[in-house]
């Protein structure tokens, strides 16, 4: 695959004679360019749509169609994904010209002299001068990105000149400074290089005119340019300060390479360099959970920046979280160590005087300061410069709120490593001959460590130097949650995930410790804000909002897409090693927490389901001490369930584990309509079987047990397992017949109606017709117009199967009149789809095509992927018959998107149909 954004946007196979599949100003090309130029290749779905269709109302199907086109161009569906409302593009970096440019630049950062110059020059060959990025894309976002990219290219060009100067490449500088100055005369640094190389050969009058012309046209010279001008005029530059007889370099050795942190490392280095050029001090905080690699990143960044700070590098281990018995470093003692490196005319006493003395020393110097493992803001504030071109890199497990409030302070929040970097870190110590044998175990270990660098480092130490059988042993230990933390402890190297987490947890308030334990009990993987608040009543006077804020500040919980998330290792630690006081004082605290978690899930899923199927009723009851995030409409309900689906599945598992029959029964029942629409059929089948058992064990009324059988039958039906579906429906009919109330009669009608649909699929039309008529009779008795319309539609379908289209048309027309008087949109779409087939068979082709389209639109509005896919297949067949192949292709392309969303079910079938039409 070859992808380009520098110039005309192009995506296509590198080895294809057919040329690129996506190119130029098309929407798929714009989507590709947007994601490639977004941080980490990620952009929220809503923002992606706004970028591509500014001012338009959000329509997910439009974006899905464009994503499908781009996936075909990429030749790999896994490259482009949508998860938790975020579009992500993950491509091999060597296949994108912009990424190649950036990676070559990053590789140059660790070099020096001529090697560095050549590496930067190699990067610039990826981006020849004059090549406009995102060429042809006219949207506002593209213009903004284009300007950002242009500045990025200019920085690279400036770095090339700086490297040439340090390498003593005078001839190159002489030639290139003149060429580039004439091409980009507005850049002060290029004018500076031009004057450095050519100013000495100009007469005083020509030199004066050149400088005046530049300042009149552009701006006043900055300090560096003014120093060159002063030198050319014979003036003595302003003194920078006393020359240092000794330049401190307190940095620790580099240690192991930084894997998977290229973006963050580049961000830190470039932020410091950019601020340094402006002559302002830089304060940058690297924050993240314990063991996430903050110190390693800061040290590597400092080594790359060392040459840029001629007055030296200072380092202090602040010991904020050094462990029990170790107090954080006193800032006054740290300043004493710093001032010892510089000549100070006075002997300051006390923290205030020493802080002033340090700032005076730094005011006229360019010094890099690294402050590792800060406890809080108060520990680091006295150590910061006031003015000048010095820079400070701070690492801390806590998010330093006072510094974050300062807009001049930059924060880099480190997350987990991706799987590729994690695997690379593990395989560094595995001999090449053993990598194939241990690939499965390494993959599993990467999953257990979840991108946590300290955990990965411990695993490397555990099997380094041992036979490869040690990896199998470690894998077995990590599989058992009760042994996982012990497995991630390596005493000889004093590396321990448990010790690292304990230092942070011990510093929490009791309220925060309690909430952390509760969040670990919560099934996860994420939790909404309202669910966090609902944990409060489980414990006495637990201020959940304040405790959550404390956990966020401590980086033990992260906020992602408006939901809170615990790293798996933090979750395991909290379950096993944290025991809040509430557990000791209240024997029912744990049970109350679990009940609160499950009830919150049930009430919120049920609130969403009422938008998906307003015809159903479940004995959920009213919420008590539960916060319900009520969706504003169907689309909102689907989005909320999309975001929380994995969490709800784990909640069902928790209810089974804890023996909560109410939630084992009702949670799957509340979720099943969503699962049908999103084709999550295996999950639905698995849990509905258990729901039926729980409903029976809890003594639920026959009508409720009948509903569980009916929902399980519907799940089998969608999977084409019609015999299994029929067995469940026969039970549902028998249970419903035990209840003569109106609710029982309605359950009987629905069970017979669904059994009729199933018998038709089994080829037993006589029984199907009989069950439809029985259901119709009960529906009419109950004045249920939506049910009666569904039964009439079923009877019409059977007559259509027999070729009795006149009778079918009468029945379905009556069904249409009935269902239009209700709010049953799904029922309306079903009738429209049946009528479309009948009219098409009778030769009424144009009206039939319009009915098909109406049905497709409704299914799409309902978010019912399965039914929309079925309707699109029928619509495409009809369009082909009337010769509208282009419209048939569009329908099948949408079907392709839906089948990709449903896990790739029968993609080849649709692809073959498309190929036959193109």
Short mmCIF file of N, CA and C in Angstrom, two decimals, residues 775-883:
data_model
loop_
_atom_site.label_atom_id
_atom_site.label_comp_id
_atom_site.label_asym_id
_atom_site.label_seq_id
_atom_site.Cartn_x
_atom_site.Cartn_y
_atom_site.Cartn_z
N UNK A 775 -53.32 -15.51 16.34
CA UNK A 775 -52.73 -14.29 16.90
C UNK A 775 -53.57 -13.08 16.53
N UNK A 776 -54.05 -13.04 15.26
CA UNK A 776 -54.85 -11.90 14.81
C UNK A 776 -56.13 -11.78 15.63
N UNK A 777 -56.75 -12.90 15.92
CA UNK A 777 -57.98 -12.89 16.70
C UNK A 777 -57.75 -12.28 18.08
N UNK A 778 -56.65 -12.66 18.74
CA UNK A 778 -56.37 -12.13 20.08
C UNK A 778 -55.99 -10.64 20.00
N UNK A 779 -55.20 -10.29 18.99
CA UNK A 779 -54.81 -8.88 18.84
C UNK A 779 -56.05 -8.00 18.68
N UNK A 780 -57.01 -8.46 17.88
CA UNK A 780 -58.24 -7.67 17.68
C UNK A 780 -59.06 -7.63 18.95
N UNK A 781 -59.08 -8.73 19.67
CA UNK A 781 -59.77 -8.76 20.96
C UNK A 781 -59.19 -7.73 21.92
N UNK A 782 -57.87 -7.54 21.88
CA UNK A 782 -57.19 -6.59 22.78
C UNK A 782 -57.08 -5.19 22.19
N UNK A 783 -57.62 -4.98 20.98
CA UNK A 783 -57.53 -3.69 20.27
C UNK A 783 -56.08 -3.26 20.09
N UNK A 784 -55.22 -4.22 19.80
CA UNK A 784 -53.80 -3.95 19.58
C UNK A 784 -53.57 -3.81 18.08
N UNK A 785 -53.60 -2.56 17.60
CA UNK A 785 -53.51 -2.32 16.16
C UNK A 785 -52.16 -2.75 15.60
N UNK A 786 -51.08 -2.49 16.35
CA UNK A 786 -49.75 -2.86 15.84
C UNK A 786 -49.63 -4.37 15.70
N UNK A 787 -50.13 -5.11 16.70
CA UNK A 787 -50.08 -6.57 16.62
C UNK A 787 -50.93 -7.10 15.50
N UNK A 788 -52.15 -6.54 15.35
CA UNK A 788 -53.03 -6.98 14.27
C UNK A 788 -52.39 -6.73 12.91
N UNK A 789 -51.73 -5.59 12.75
CA UNK A 789 -51.06 -5.29 11.48
C UNK A 789 -49.95 -6.30 11.20
N UNK A 790 -49.21 -6.68 12.25
CA UNK A 790 -48.13 -7.66 12.06
C UNK A 790 -48.69 -9.01 11.63
N UNK A 791 -49.82 -9.43 12.25
CA UNK A 791 -50.43 -10.71 11.89
C UNK A 791 -50.96 -10.67 10.47
N UNK A 792 -51.61 -9.58 10.08
CA UNK A 792 -52.10 -9.44 8.71
C UNK A 792 -50.95 -9.46 7.71
N UNK A 793 -49.86 -8.80 8.08
CA UNK A 793 -48.68 -8.80 7.20
C UNK A 793 -48.13 -10.21 7.04
N UNK A 794 -48.14 -11.00 8.14
CA UNK A 794 -47.69 -12.38 8.06
C UNK A 794 -48.58 -13.21 7.15
N UNK A 795 -49.90 -13.01 7.25
CA UNK A 795 -50.82 -13.73 6.37
C UNK A 795 -50.62 -13.32 4.92
N UNK A 796 -50.39 -12.02 4.71
CA UNK A 796 -50.13 -11.56 3.35
C UNK A 796 -48.87 -12.18 2.77
N UNK A 797 -47.85 -12.34 3.61
CA UNK A 797 -46.60 -12.95 3.15
C UNK A 797 -46.84 -14.39 2.69
N UNK A 798 -47.66 -15.14 3.45
CA UNK A 798 -47.94 -16.53 3.09
C UNK A 798 -48.68 -16.60 1.75
N UNK A 799 -49.68 -15.72 1.56
CA UNK A 799 -50.40 -15.71 0.27
C UNK A 799 -49.44 -15.33 -0.86
N UNK A 800 -48.52 -14.41 -0.61
CA UNK A 800 -47.54 -14.03 -1.63
C UNK A 800 -46.64 -15.21 -1.98
N UNK A 801 -46.26 -16.00 -0.98
CA UNK A 801 -45.46 -17.20 -1.22
C UNK A 801 -46.18 -18.16 -2.18
N UNK A 802 -47.52 -18.21 -2.04
CA UNK A 802 -48.31 -19.13 -2.87
C UNK A 802 -48.61 -18.57 -4.26
N UNK A 803 -48.21 -17.30 -4.50
CA UNK A 803 -48.53 -16.67 -5.77
C UNK A 803 -49.90 -16.05 -5.79
N UNK A 804 -50.55 -15.97 -4.61
CA UNK A 804 -51.89 -15.37 -4.51
C UNK A 804 -51.74 -13.89 -4.17
N UNK A 805 -51.22 -13.13 -5.14
CA UNK A 805 -50.83 -11.75 -4.86
C UNK A 805 -52.02 -10.82 -4.66
N UNK A 806 -53.16 -11.10 -5.28
CA UNK A 806 -54.33 -10.24 -5.06
C UNK A 806 -54.77 -10.32 -3.60
N UNK A 807 -54.88 -11.56 -3.06
CA UNK A 807 -55.24 -11.71 -1.66
C UNK A 807 -54.16 -11.11 -0.75
N UNK A 808 -52.91 -11.31 -1.11
CA UNK A 808 -51.81 -10.77 -0.31
C UNK A 808 -51.87 -9.25 -0.28
N UNK A 809 -52.18 -8.64 -1.43
CA UNK A 809 -52.24 -7.17 -1.49
C UNK A 809 -53.34 -6.64 -0.59
N UNK A 810 -54.51 -7.31 -0.57
CA UNK A 810 -55.62 -6.86 0.28
C UNK A 810 -55.21 -6.92 1.75
N UNK A 811 -54.62 -8.04 2.17
CA UNK A 811 -54.22 -8.21 3.57
C UNK A 811 -53.16 -7.19 3.99
N UNK A 812 -52.16 -6.99 3.15
CA UNK A 812 -51.06 -6.09 3.53
C UNK A 812 -51.48 -4.63 3.45
N UNK A 813 -52.43 -4.31 2.56
CA UNK A 813 -52.94 -2.94 2.52
C UNK A 813 -53.71 -2.63 3.81
N UNK A 814 -54.50 -3.60 4.27
CA UNK A 814 -55.18 -3.44 5.55
C UNK A 814 -54.16 -3.29 6.69
N UNK A 815 -53.11 -4.09 6.64
CA UNK A 815 -52.06 -4.00 7.65
C UNK A 815 -51.40 -2.62 7.63
N UNK A 816 -51.17 -2.08 6.44
CA UNK A 816 -50.54 -0.76 6.32
C UNK A 816 -51.42 0.32 6.94
N UNK A 817 -52.74 0.24 6.67
CA UNK A 817 -53.66 1.24 7.24
C UNK A 817 -53.65 1.17 8.76
N UNK A 818 -53.58 -0.06 9.29
CA UNK A 818 -53.58 -0.20 10.75
C UNK A 818 -52.28 0.31 11.38
N UNK A 819 -51.16 -0.09 10.81
CA UNK A 819 -49.88 0.23 11.46
C UNK A 819 -49.57 1.71 11.38
N UNK A 820 -50.11 2.39 10.38
CA UNK A 820 -49.89 3.84 10.28
C UNK A 820 -50.59 4.61 11.38
N UNK A 821 -51.53 3.97 12.06
CA UNK A 821 -52.21 4.62 13.17
C UNK A 821 -51.46 4.43 14.49
N UNK A 822 -50.34 3.70 14.44
CA UNK A 822 -49.57 3.41 15.65
C UNK A 822 -48.21 4.11 15.57
N UNK A 823 -47.42 3.91 16.61
CA UNK A 823 -46.04 4.43 16.63
C UNK A 823 -45.02 3.33 16.32
N UNK A 824 -45.50 2.20 15.82
CA UNK A 824 -44.63 1.05 15.58
C UNK A 824 -43.89 1.21 14.26
N UNK A 825 -42.72 1.86 14.29
CA UNK A 825 -41.95 2.11 13.07
C UNK A 825 -41.38 0.82 12.49
N UNK A 826 -40.96 -0.10 13.35
CA UNK A 826 -40.45 -1.37 12.84
C UNK A 826 -41.54 -2.14 12.11
N UNK A 827 -42.75 -2.17 12.71
CA UNK A 827 -43.87 -2.84 12.05
C UNK A 827 -44.21 -2.21 10.72
N UNK A 828 -44.13 -0.87 10.65
CA UNK A 828 -44.39 -0.17 9.40
C UNK A 828 -43.40 -0.58 8.33
N UNK A 829 -42.11 -0.64 8.71
CA UNK A 829 -41.09 -1.03 7.73
C UNK A 829 -41.31 -2.46 7.25
N UNK A 830 -41.72 -3.36 8.14
CA UNK A 830 -41.96 -4.75 7.75
C UNK A 830 -43.08 -4.83 6.72
N UNK A 831 -44.19 -4.08 6.95
CA UNK A 831 -45.31 -4.11 6.01
C UNK A 831 -44.90 -3.50 4.67
N UNK A 832 -44.16 -2.39 4.71
CA UNK A 832 -43.72 -1.76 3.47
C UNK A 832 -42.84 -2.71 2.65
N UNK A 833 -41.98 -3.46 3.33
CA UNK A 833 -41.10 -4.39 2.62
C UNK A 833 -41.92 -5.51 1.96
N UNK A 834 -42.92 -6.04 2.69
CA UNK A 834 -43.76 -7.09 2.11
C UNK A 834 -44.56 -6.55 0.93
N UNK A 835 -45.17 -5.38 1.09
CA UNK A 835 -45.94 -4.76 0.01
C UNK A 835 -45.08 -4.52 -1.22
N UNK A 836 -43.83 -4.12 -0.98
CA UNK A 836 -42.94 -3.87 -2.12
C UNK A 836 -42.74 -5.14 -2.93
N UNK A 837 -42.53 -6.28 -2.25
CA UNK A 837 -42.36 -7.54 -2.96
C UNK A 837 -43.60 -7.95 -3.72
N UNK A 838 -44.77 -7.72 -3.12
CA UNK A 838 -46.03 -8.08 -3.78
C UNK A 838 -46.25 -7.22 -5.02
N UNK A 839 -46.09 -5.92 -4.88
CA UNK A 839 -46.32 -5.02 -6.02
C UNK A 839 -45.33 -5.29 -7.14
N UNK A 840 -44.09 -5.60 -6.79
CA UNK A 840 -43.10 -5.87 -7.83
C UNK A 840 -43.50 -7.13 -8.61
N UNK A 841 -43.98 -8.15 -7.88
CA UNK A 841 -44.40 -9.39 -8.54
C UNK A 841 -45.61 -9.14 -9.45
N UNK A 842 -46.44 -8.16 -9.09
CA UNK A 842 -47.64 -7.85 -9.89
C UNK A 842 -47.32 -6.91 -11.05
N UNK A 843 -46.05 -6.51 -11.18
CA UNK A 843 -45.66 -5.65 -12.29
C UNK A 843 -45.70 -4.17 -11.99
N UNK A 844 -46.03 -3.80 -10.74
CA UNK A 844 -46.07 -2.38 -10.34
C UNK A 844 -44.67 -1.97 -9.87
N UNK A 845 -43.75 -1.84 -10.80
CA UNK A 845 -42.34 -1.78 -10.43
C UNK A 845 -41.93 -0.47 -9.76
N UNK A 846 -42.33 0.66 -10.32
CA UNK A 846 -41.92 1.94 -9.72
C UNK A 846 -42.49 2.12 -8.32
N UNK A 847 -43.83 1.87 -8.12
CA UNK A 847 -44.34 1.95 -6.73
C UNK A 847 -43.63 0.98 -5.80
N UNK A 848 -43.27 -0.21 -6.31
CA UNK A 848 -42.59 -1.19 -5.48
C UNK A 848 -41.22 -0.68 -5.05
N UNK A 849 -40.48 -0.09 -6.00
CA UNK A 849 -39.17 0.43 -5.65
C UNK A 849 -39.26 1.54 -4.61
N UNK A 850 -40.30 2.35 -4.70
CA UNK A 850 -40.48 3.41 -3.71
C UNK A 850 -40.77 2.81 -2.33
N UNK A 851 -41.56 1.73 -2.29
CA UNK A 851 -41.85 1.08 -1.01
C UNK A 851 -40.60 0.44 -0.41
N UNK A 852 -39.79 -0.19 -1.27
CA UNK A 852 -38.52 -0.74 -0.77
C UNK A 852 -37.67 0.36 -0.13
N UNK A 853 -37.59 1.51 -0.82
CA UNK A 853 -36.76 2.60 -0.29
C UNK A 853 -37.28 3.12 1.04
N UNK A 854 -38.61 3.22 1.17
CA UNK A 854 -39.18 3.68 2.43
C UNK A 854 -38.83 2.71 3.56
N UNK A 855 -38.91 1.42 3.28
CA UNK A 855 -38.57 0.43 4.31
C UNK A 855 -37.11 0.53 4.71
N UNK A 856 -36.21 0.67 3.71
CA UNK A 856 -34.78 0.78 3.99
C UNK A 856 -34.50 1.99 4.88
N UNK A 857 -35.14 3.11 4.56
CA UNK A 857 -34.90 4.34 5.33
C UNK A 857 -35.32 4.14 6.79
N UNK A 858 -36.47 3.49 7.01
CA UNK A 858 -36.94 3.30 8.39
C UNK A 858 -36.01 2.36 9.15
N UNK A 859 -35.61 1.25 8.52
CA UNK A 859 -34.68 0.34 9.19
C UNK A 859 -33.39 1.06 9.55
N UNK A 860 -32.94 1.93 8.66
CA UNK A 860 -31.70 2.67 8.94
C UNK A 860 -31.89 3.61 10.11
N UNK A 861 -33.05 4.29 10.15
CA UNK A 861 -33.34 5.20 11.27
C UNK A 861 -33.37 4.43 12.59
N UNK A 862 -33.88 3.19 12.52
CA UNK A 862 -33.99 2.38 13.74
C UNK A 862 -32.66 1.77 14.15
N UNK A 863 -31.66 1.85 13.28
CA UNK A 863 -30.36 1.26 13.59
C UNK A 863 -30.39 -0.25 13.54
N UNK A 864 -31.36 -0.83 12.78
CA UNK A 864 -31.49 -2.28 12.68
C UNK A 864 -30.67 -2.76 11.49
N UNK A 865 -29.43 -3.11 11.75
CA UNK A 865 -28.52 -3.50 10.67
C UNK A 865 -29.01 -4.76 9.94
N UNK A 866 -29.52 -5.74 10.69
CA UNK A 866 -29.95 -6.99 10.07
C UNK A 866 -31.09 -6.74 9.09
N UNK A 867 -32.12 -6.02 9.54
CA UNK A 867 -33.28 -5.81 8.68
C UNK A 867 -32.96 -4.88 7.52
N UNK A 868 -32.14 -3.88 7.75
CA UNK A 868 -31.75 -3.01 6.64
C UNK A 868 -30.99 -3.80 5.58
N UNK A 869 -30.11 -4.69 6.04
CA UNK A 869 -29.35 -5.52 5.10
C UNK A 869 -30.29 -6.39 4.26
N UNK A 870 -31.27 -6.99 4.90
CA UNK A 870 -32.21 -7.84 4.16
C UNK A 870 -33.00 -7.03 3.15
N UNK A 871 -33.48 -5.86 3.57
CA UNK A 871 -34.26 -5.01 2.66
C UNK A 871 -33.40 -4.53 1.50
N UNK A 872 -32.14 -4.21 1.77
CA UNK A 872 -31.25 -3.75 0.69
C UNK A 872 -31.02 -4.85 -0.34
N UNK A 873 -30.90 -6.10 0.12
CA UNK A 873 -30.72 -7.20 -0.82
C UNK A 873 -31.91 -7.34 -1.76
N UNK A 874 -33.15 -7.25 -1.20
CA UNK A 874 -34.34 -7.33 -2.04
C UNK A 874 -34.43 -6.13 -2.97
N UNK A 875 -34.11 -4.95 -2.45
CA UNK A 875 -34.15 -3.75 -3.27
C UNK A 875 -33.16 -3.84 -4.43
N UNK A 876 -31.95 -4.34 -4.15
CA UNK A 876 -30.94 -4.46 -5.20
C UNK A 876 -31.41 -5.42 -6.29
N UNK A 877 -32.03 -6.55 -5.91
CA UNK A 877 -32.54 -7.49 -6.91
C UNK A 877 -33.56 -6.81 -7.82
N UNK A 878 -34.45 -6.02 -7.21
CA UNK A 878 -35.47 -5.35 -8.00
C UNK A 878 -34.86 -4.29 -8.92
N UNK A 879 -33.87 -3.57 -8.44
CA UNK A 879 -33.22 -2.54 -9.25
C UNK A 879 -32.50 -3.15 -10.45
N UNK A 880 -31.90 -4.29 -10.26
CA UNK A 880 -31.22 -4.96 -11.38
C UNK A 880 -32.22 -5.34 -12.45
N UNK A 881 -33.40 -5.83 -12.04
CA UNK A 881 -34.42 -6.25 -13.01
C UNK A 881 -34.87 -5.08 -13.87
N UNK A 882 -35.00 -3.89 -13.28
CA UNK A 882 -35.47 -2.72 -14.06
C UNK A 882 -34.32 -2.00 -14.75
N UNK A 883 -33.09 -2.52 -14.64
CA UNK A 883 -31.96 -1.95 -15.36
C UNK A 883 -31.25 -0.81 -14.67
#
